[in-house]
JSON list of C-alpha atoms in Angstrom, two decimals:
[
{"chain": "A", "resi": 1, "resn": "MET", "atom": "CA", "xyz": [0.00, 0.00, 0.00]},
{"chain": "A", "resi": 2, "resn": "LYS", "atom": "CA", "xyz": [1.38, 3.39, -1.00]},
{"chain": "A", "resi": 3, "resn": "ILE", "atom": "CA", "xyz": [0.74, 6.24, 1.45]},
{"chain": "A", "resi": 4, "resn": "ILE", "atom": "CA", "xyz": [1.83, 9.83, 2.05]},
{"chain": "A", "resi": 5, "resn": "LEU", "atom": "CA", "xyz": [2.87, 10.67, 5.61]},
{"chain": "A", "resi": 6, "resn": "THR", "atom": "CA", "xyz": [1.29, 13.75, 7.18]},
{"chain": "A", "resi": 7, "resn": "GLN", "atom": "CA", "xyz": [3.15, 13.49, 10.49]},
{"chain": "A", "resi": 8, "resn": "GLU", "atom": "CA", "xyz": [6.52, 12.15, 11.58]},
{"chain": "A", "resi": 9, "resn": "VAL", "atom": "CA", "xyz": [6.43, 8.40, 12.23]},
{"chain": "A", "resi": 10, "resn": "SER", "atom": "CA", "xyz": [9.56, 6.99, 13.86]},
{"chain": "A", "resi": 11, "resn": "GLY", "atom": "CA", "xyz": [11.23, 4.37, 11.74]},
{"chain": "A", "resi": 12, "resn": "LEU", "atom": "CA", "xyz": [9.12, 5.23, 8.70]},
{"chain": "A", "resi": 13, "resn": "GLY", "atom": "CA", "xyz": [9.64, 8.84, 7.63]},
{"chain": "A", "resi": 14, "resn": "THR", "atom": "CA", "xyz": [8.78, 12.49, 7.95]},
{"chain": "A", "resi": 15, "resn": "PRO", "atom": "CA", "xyz": [5.77, 14.50, 6.71]},
{"chain": "A", "resi": 16, "resn": "GLY", "atom": "CA", "xyz": [5.52, 14.55, 2.95]},
{"chain": "A", "resi": 17, "resn": "ASP", "atom": "CA", "xyz": [7.36, 11.27, 2.38]},
{"chain": "A", "resi": 18, "resn": "ILE", "atom": "CA", "xyz": [5.75, 8.73, 0.08]},
{"chain": "A", "resi": 19, "resn": "VAL", "atom": "CA", "xyz": [6.29, 5.26, 1.53]},
{"chain": "A", "resi": 20, "resn": "GLU", "atom": "CA", "xyz": [5.21, 1.70, 0.83]},
{"chain": "A", "resi": 21, "resn": "VAL", "atom": "CA", "xyz": [3.80, -0.16, 3.87]},
{"chain": "A", "resi": 22, "resn": "LYS", "atom": "CA", "xyz": [1.90, -3.39, 4.49]},
{"chain": "A", "resi": 23, "resn": "ASN", "atom": "CA", "xyz": [-1.83, -3.10, 3.86]},
{"chain": "A", "resi": 24, "resn": "GLY", "atom": "CA", "xyz": [-2.89, -3.81, 7.44]},
{"chain": "A", "resi": 25, "resn": "TYR", "atom": "CA", "xyz": [-0.44, -1.33, 8.99]},
{"chain": "A", "resi": 26, "resn": "GLY", "atom": "CA", "xyz": [-1.61, 1.43, 6.69]},
{"chain": "A", "resi": 27, "resn": "ARG", "atom": "CA", "xyz": [-5.33, 0.66, 6.77]},
{"chain": "A", "resi": 28, "resn": "ASN", "atom": "CA", "xyz": [-5.62, -0.17, 10.50]},
{"chain": "A", "resi": 29, "resn": "TYR", "atom": "CA", "xyz": [-3.15, 2.24, 12.10]},
{"chain": "A", "resi": 30, "resn": "LEU", "atom": "CA", "xyz": [-1.64, 5.01, 9.97]},
{"chain": "A", "resi": 31, "resn": "LEU", "atom": "CA", "xyz": [-4.78, 6.16, 8.14]},
{"chain": "A", "resi": 32, "resn": "PRO", "atom": "CA", "xyz": [-7.23, 6.12, 11.14]},
{"chain": "A", "resi": 33, "resn": "GLN", "atom": "CA", "xyz": [-4.72, 7.89, 13.42]},
{"chain": "A", "resi": 34, "resn": "GLY", "atom": "CA", "xyz": [-4.21, 10.65, 10.84]},
{"chain": "A", "resi": 35, "resn": "PHE", "atom": "CA", "xyz": [-0.51, 9.91, 10.40]},
{"chain": "A", "resi": 36, "resn": "ALA", "atom": "CA", "xyz": [-0.93, 9.37, 6.66]},
{"chain": "A", "resi": 37, "resn": "ILE", "atom": "CA", "xyz": [-3.25, 9.79, 3.69]},
{"chain": "A", "resi": 38, "resn": "GLN", "atom": "CA", "xyz": [-3.89, 7.40, 0.83]},
{"chain": "A", "resi": 39, "resn": "TRP", "atom": "CA", "xyz": [-1.59, 7.98, -2.14]},
{"chain": "A", "resi": 40, "resn": "SER", "atom": "CA", "xyz": [-3.08, 9.32, -5.37]},
{"chain": "A", "resi": 41, "resn": "LYS", "atom": "CA", "xyz": [-1.89, 11.64, -8.10]},
{"chain": "A", "resi": 42, "resn": "GLY", "atom": "CA", "xyz": [-3.92, 14.51, -6.60]},
{"chain": "A", "resi": 43, "resn": "ALA", "atom": "CA", "xyz": [-2.62, 13.80, -3.11]},
{"chain": "A", "resi": 44, "resn": "GLU", "atom": "CA", "xyz": [0.94, 13.73, -4.43]},
{"chain": "A", "resi": 45, "resn": "LYS", "atom": "CA", "xyz": [0.52, 17.40, -5.34]},
{"chain": "A", "resi": 46, "resn": "GLN", "atom": "CA", "xyz": [-0.19, 18.10, -1.67]},
{"chain": "A", "resi": 47, "resn": "VAL", "atom": "CA", "xyz": [3.25, 16.69, -0.83]},
{"chain": "A", "resi": 48, "resn": "VAL", "atom": "CA", "xyz": [4.81, 19.87, -2.17]},
{"chain": "A", "resi": 49, "resn": "VAL", "atom": "CA", "xyz": [2.73, 21.98, 0.25]},
{"chain": "A", "resi": 50, "resn": "ILE", "atom": "CA", "xyz": [3.52, 19.68, 3.19]},
{"chain": "A", "resi": 51, "resn": "LYS", "atom": "CA", "xyz": [7.27, 19.73, 2.47]},
{"chain": "A", "resi": 52, "resn": "ARG", "atom": "CA", "xyz": [7.32, 23.52, 2.05]},
{"chain": "A", "resi": 53, "resn": "ALA", "atom": "CA", "xyz": [5.67, 23.96, 5.46]},
{"chain": "A", "resi": 54, "resn": "ARG", "atom": "CA", "xyz": [8.11, 21.49, 7.03]},
{"chain": "A", "resi": 55, "resn": "GLU", "atom": "CA", "xyz": [11.15, 23.27, 5.56]},
{"chain": "A", "resi": 56, "resn": "ALA", "atom": "CA", "xyz": [9.95, 26.62, 6.89]},
{"chain": "A", "resi": 57, "resn": "ARG", "atom": "CA", "xyz": [10.00, 25.43, 10.51]},
{"chain": "A", "resi": 58, "resn": "GLU", "atom": "CA", "xyz": [12.77, 22.84, 10.30]},
{"chain": "A", "resi": 59, "resn": "ILE", "atom": "CA", "xyz": [16.30, 23.60, 11.31]},
{"chain": "A", "resi": 60, "resn": "ARG", "atom": "CA", "xyz": [18.42, 23.36, 8.19]},
{"chain": "A", "resi": 61, "resn": "ASP", "atom": "CA", "xyz": [21.44, 21.28, 9.19]},
{"chain": "A", "resi": 62, "resn": "LEU", "atom": "CA", "xyz": [23.53, 19.91, 12.04]},
{"chain": "A", "resi": 63, "resn": "GLY", "atom": "CA", "xyz": [25.63, 23.07, 12.33]},
{"chain": "A", "resi": 64, "resn": "GLN", "atom": "CA", "xyz": [22.58, 25.28, 12.76]},
{"chain": "A", "resi": 65, "resn": "ALA", "atom": "CA", "xyz": [21.13, 22.83, 15.30]},
{"chain": "A", "resi": 66, "resn": "ASN", "atom": "CA", "xyz": [24.32, 23.08, 17.37]},
{"chain": "A", "resi": 67, "resn": "GLU", "atom": "CA", "xyz": [24.17, 26.89, 17.21]},
{"chain": "A", "resi": 68, "resn": "VAL", "atom": "CA", "xyz": [20.57, 26.87, 18.47]},
{"chain": "A", "resi": 69, "resn": "LYS", "atom": "CA", "xyz": [21.58, 24.42, 21.22]},
{"chain": "A", "resi": 70, "resn": "ALA", "atom": "CA", "xyz": [24.32, 26.81, 22.32]},
{"chain": "A", "resi": 71, "resn": "GLN", "atom": "CA", "xyz": [21.83, 29.70, 22.40]},
{"chain": "A", "resi": 72, "resn": "LEU", "atom": "CA", "xyz": [19.41, 27.68, 24.51]},
{"chain": "A", "resi": 73, "resn": "SER", "atom": "CA", "xyz": [22.06, 26.52, 27.00]},
{"chain": "A", "resi": 74, "resn": "GLY", "atom": "CA", "xyz": [22.79, 30.08, 28.16]},
{"chain": "A", "resi": 75, "resn": "LEU", "atom": "CA", "xyz": [19.17, 31.14, 28.36]},
{"chain": "A", "resi": 76, "resn": "LYS", "atom": "CA", "xyz": [17.21, 31.98, 31.53]},
{"chain": "A", "resi": 77, "resn": "VAL", "atom": "CA", "xyz": [13.53, 31.26, 30.83]},
{"chain": "A", "resi": 78, "resn": "THR", "atom": "CA", "xyz": [11.03, 32.39, 33.47]},
{"chain": "A", "resi": 79, "resn": "LEU", "atom": "CA", "xyz": [7.28, 31.96, 33.27]},
{"chain": "A", "resi": 80, "resn": "SER", "atom": "CA", "xyz": [4.84, 33.58, 35.67]},
{"chain": "A", "resi": 81, "resn": "ALA", "atom": "CA", "xyz": [1.47, 31.95, 36.20]},
{"chain": "A", "resi": 82, "resn": "ARG", "atom": "CA", "xyz": [-1.39, 32.38, 38.60]},
{"chain": "A", "resi": 83, "resn": "SER", "atom": "CA", "xyz": [-1.15, 29.99, 41.51]},
{"chain": "A", "resi": 84, "resn": "GLY", "atom": "CA", "xyz": [-2.70, 29.19, 44.85]},
{"chain": "A", "resi": 85, "resn": "ASN", "atom": "CA", "xyz": [-1.10, 29.37, 48.30]},
{"chain": "A", "resi": 86, "resn": "ALA", "atom": "CA", "xyz": [0.74, 26.02, 48.05]},
{"chain": "A", "resi": 87, "resn": "GLY", "atom": "CA", "xyz": [2.30, 26.88, 44.68]},
{"chain": "A", "resi": 88, "resn": "ARG", "atom": "CA", "xyz": [-0.20, 24.84, 42.70]},
{"chain": "A", "resi": 89, "resn": "LEU", "atom": "CA", "xyz": [-1.06, 26.54, 39.39]},
{"chain": "A", "resi": 90, "resn": "PHE", "atom": "CA", "xyz": [-4.54, 27.35, 38.15]},
{"chain": "A", "resi": 91, "resn": "GLY", "atom": "CA", "xyz": [-4.21, 25.21, 35.03]},
{"chain": "A", "resi": 92, "resn": "SER", "atom": "CA", "xyz": [-0.87, 24.09, 33.62]},
{"chain": "A", "resi": 93, "resn": "ILE", "atom": "CA", "xyz": [2.02, 25.37, 31.53]},
{"chain": "A", "resi": 94, "resn": "THR", "atom": "CA", "xyz": [1.69, 24.45, 27.84]},
{"chain": "A", "resi": 95, "resn": "PRO", "atom": "CA", "xyz": [4.40, 24.04, 25.19]},
{"chain": "A", "resi": 96, "resn": "THR", "atom": "CA", "xyz": [3.07, 27.15, 23.42]},
{"chain": "A", "resi": 97, "resn": "GLU", "atom": "CA", "xyz": [3.65, 29.23, 26.56]},
{"chain": "A", "resi": 98, "resn": "ILE", "atom": "CA", "xyz": [7.20, 27.90, 26.85]},
{"chain": "A", "resi": 99, "resn": "VAL", "atom": "CA", "xyz": [7.96, 28.76, 23.19]},
{"chain": "A", "resi": 100, "resn": "GLU", "atom": "CA", "xyz": [6.66, 32.32, 23.75]},
{"chain": "A", "resi": 101, "resn": "ALA", "atom": "CA", "xyz": [8.77, 32.64, 26.92]},
{"chain": "A", "resi": 102, "resn": "VAL", "atom": "CA", "xyz": [11.89, 31.50, 25.05]},
{"chain": "A", "resi": 103, "resn": "LYS", "atom": "CA", "xyz": [11.27, 34.19, 22.40]},
{"chain": "A", "resi": 104, "resn": "ALA", "atom": "CA", "xyz": [10.67, 36.81, 25.10]},
{"chain": "A", "resi": 105, "resn": "ALA", "atom": "CA", "xyz": [13.96, 35.85, 26.79]},
{"chain": "A", "resi": 106, "resn": "GLY", "atom": "CA", "xyz": [15.81, 36.49, 23.52]},
{"chain": "A", "resi": 107, "resn": "GLY", "atom": "CA", "xyz": [16.07, 32.89, 22.40]},
{"chain": "A", "resi": 108, "resn": "PRO", "atom": "CA", "xyz": [15.45, 31.33, 18.98]},
{"chain": "A", "resi": 109, "resn": "ALA", "atom": "CA", "xyz": [12.04, 30.48, 17.54]},
{"chain": "A", "resi": 110, "resn": "LEU", "atom": "CA", "xyz": [11.16, 26.88, 18.37]},
{"chain": "A", "resi": 111, "resn": "ASP", "atom": "CA", "xyz": [8.49, 24.49, 17.13]},
{"chain": "A", "resi": 112, "resn": "ARG", "atom": "CA", "xyz": [6.14, 23.64, 20.00]},
{"chain": "A", "resi": 113, "resn": "ARG", "atom": "CA", "xyz": [5.67, 20.11, 18.67]},
{"chain": "A", "resi": 114, "resn": "ARG", "atom": "CA", "xyz": [9.36, 19.34, 19.21]},
{"chain": "A", "resi": 115, "resn": "LEU", "atom": "CA", "xyz": [9.28, 20.17, 22.94]},
{"chain": "A", "resi": 116, "resn": "GLU", "atom": "CA", "xyz": [9.35, 17.31, 25.44]},
{"chain": "A", "resi": 117, "resn": "LEU", "atom": "CA", "xyz": [7.99, 18.35, 28.82]},
{"chain": "A", "resi": 118, "resn": "PRO", "atom": "CA", "xyz": [8.77, 16.39, 32.01]},
{"chain": "A", "resi": 119, "resn": "GLY", "atom": "CA", "xyz": [5.11, 15.49, 32.54]},
{"chain": "A", "resi": 120, "resn": "GLN", "atom": "CA", "xyz": [2.54, 18.18, 33.17]},
{"chain": "A", "resi": 121, "resn": "ILE", "atom": "CA", "xyz": [3.81, 21.39, 34.75]},
{"chain": "A", "resi": 122, "resn": "LYS", "atom": "CA", "xyz": [1.21, 22.20, 37.42]},
{"chain": "A", "resi": 123, "resn": "THR", "atom": "CA", "xyz": [3.29, 23.64, 40.26]},
{"chain": "A", "resi": 124, "resn": "THR", "atom": "CA", "xyz": [5.83, 26.42, 40.65]},
{"chain": "A", "resi": 125, "resn": "GLY", "atom": "CA", "xyz": [9.48, 25.45, 40.51]},
{"chain": "A", "resi": 126, "resn": "SER", "atom": "CA", "xyz": [12.27, 24.71, 38.08]},
{"chain": "A", "resi": 127, "resn": "TYR", "atom": "CA", "xyz": [11.88, 22.19, 35.24]},
{"chain": "A", "resi": 128, "resn": "ASN", "atom": "CA", "xyz": [14.22, 20.89, 32.55]},
{"chain": "A", "resi": 129, "resn": "VAL", "atom": "CA", "xyz": [12.62, 20.97, 29.11]},
{"chain": "A", "resi": 130, "resn": "GLN", "atom": "CA", "xyz": [14.06, 19.07, 26.14]},
{"chain": "A", "resi": 131, "resn": "VAL", "atom": "CA", "xyz": [13.68, 20.13, 22.52]},
{"chain": "A", "resi": 132, "resn": "LYS", "atom": "CA", "xyz": [14.61, 17.89, 19.61]},
{"chain": "A", "resi": 133, "resn": "LEU", "atom": "CA", "xyz": [16.33, 20.26, 17.18]},
{"chain": "A", "resi": 134, "resn": "HIS", "atom": "CA", "xyz": [17.68, 17.70, 14.72]},
{"chain": "A", "resi": 135, "resn": "PRO", "atom": "CA", "xyz": [17.62, 13.89, 14.59]},
{"chain": "A", "resi": 136, "resn": "GLU", "atom": "CA", "xyz": [21.11, 13.95, 16.16]},
{"chain": "A", "resi": 137, "resn": "VAL", "atom": "CA", "xyz": [20.82, 17.03, 18.43]},
{"chain": "A", "resi": 138, "resn": "THR", "atom": "CA", "xyz": [18.65, 17.41, 21.52]},
{"chain": "A", "resi": 139, "resn": "ALA", "atom": "CA", "xyz": [18.94, 20.51, 23.71]},
{"chain": "A", "resi": 140, "resn": "THR", "atom": "CA", "xyz": [17.90, 20.81, 27.36]},
{"chain": "A", "resi": 141, "resn": "PHE", "atom": "CA", "xyz": [17.19, 24.13, 29.02]},
{"chain": "A", "resi": 142, "resn": "PRO", "atom": "CA", "xyz": [15.76, 25.13, 32.40]},
{"chain": "A", "resi": 143, "resn": "VAL", "atom": "CA", "xyz": [12.34, 26.75, 32.75]},
{"chain": "A", "resi": 144, "resn": "ASN", "atom": "CA", "xyz": [11.56, 28.46, 36.04]},
{"chain": "A", "resi": 145, "resn": "VAL", "atom": "CA", "xyz": [7.85, 28.77, 36.88]},
{"chain": "A", "resi": 146, "resn": "VAL", "atom": "CA", "xyz": [7.02, 31.47, 39.42]},
{"chain": "A", "resi": 147, "resn": "ALA", "atom": "CA", "xyz": [3.79, 32.69, 40.95]},
{"chain": "A", "resi": 148, "resn": "ALA", "atom": "CA", "xyz": [2.30, 35.79, 39.32]},
{"chain": "A", "resi": 149, "resn": "LYS", "atom": "CA", "xyz": [1.90, 38.80, 41.57]}
]
């Protein structure tokens, strides 16, 4: 079965790749989960749009990924959120909020889908957040969550 990936699937490919998979794997897992679409000539034209969007947010090469990692390592990211008396937040910190805080701290633009949070952030404190910049480069930076005044 020939399919076009719409999301990254480990061991198979990245968005926009046209791959050949077993019928059951494609029909029972990839298509229902939204990881892929059925291949056709019309759908193949969509591959160009998917790849263009991926290239716009993807870090170009290993050298650039290491530069971004160096920028993130020296960054002090602080988020303020409303919290109760015991330091428990009203809600939780989302990857989008972390990406905005990194930009506000003078860091590089990151893709929120590449962030790996250490569980849900629901209390004040310091957390280590990982971001996968490149298949070979993963950066870790601290995020300090403080109570809003």
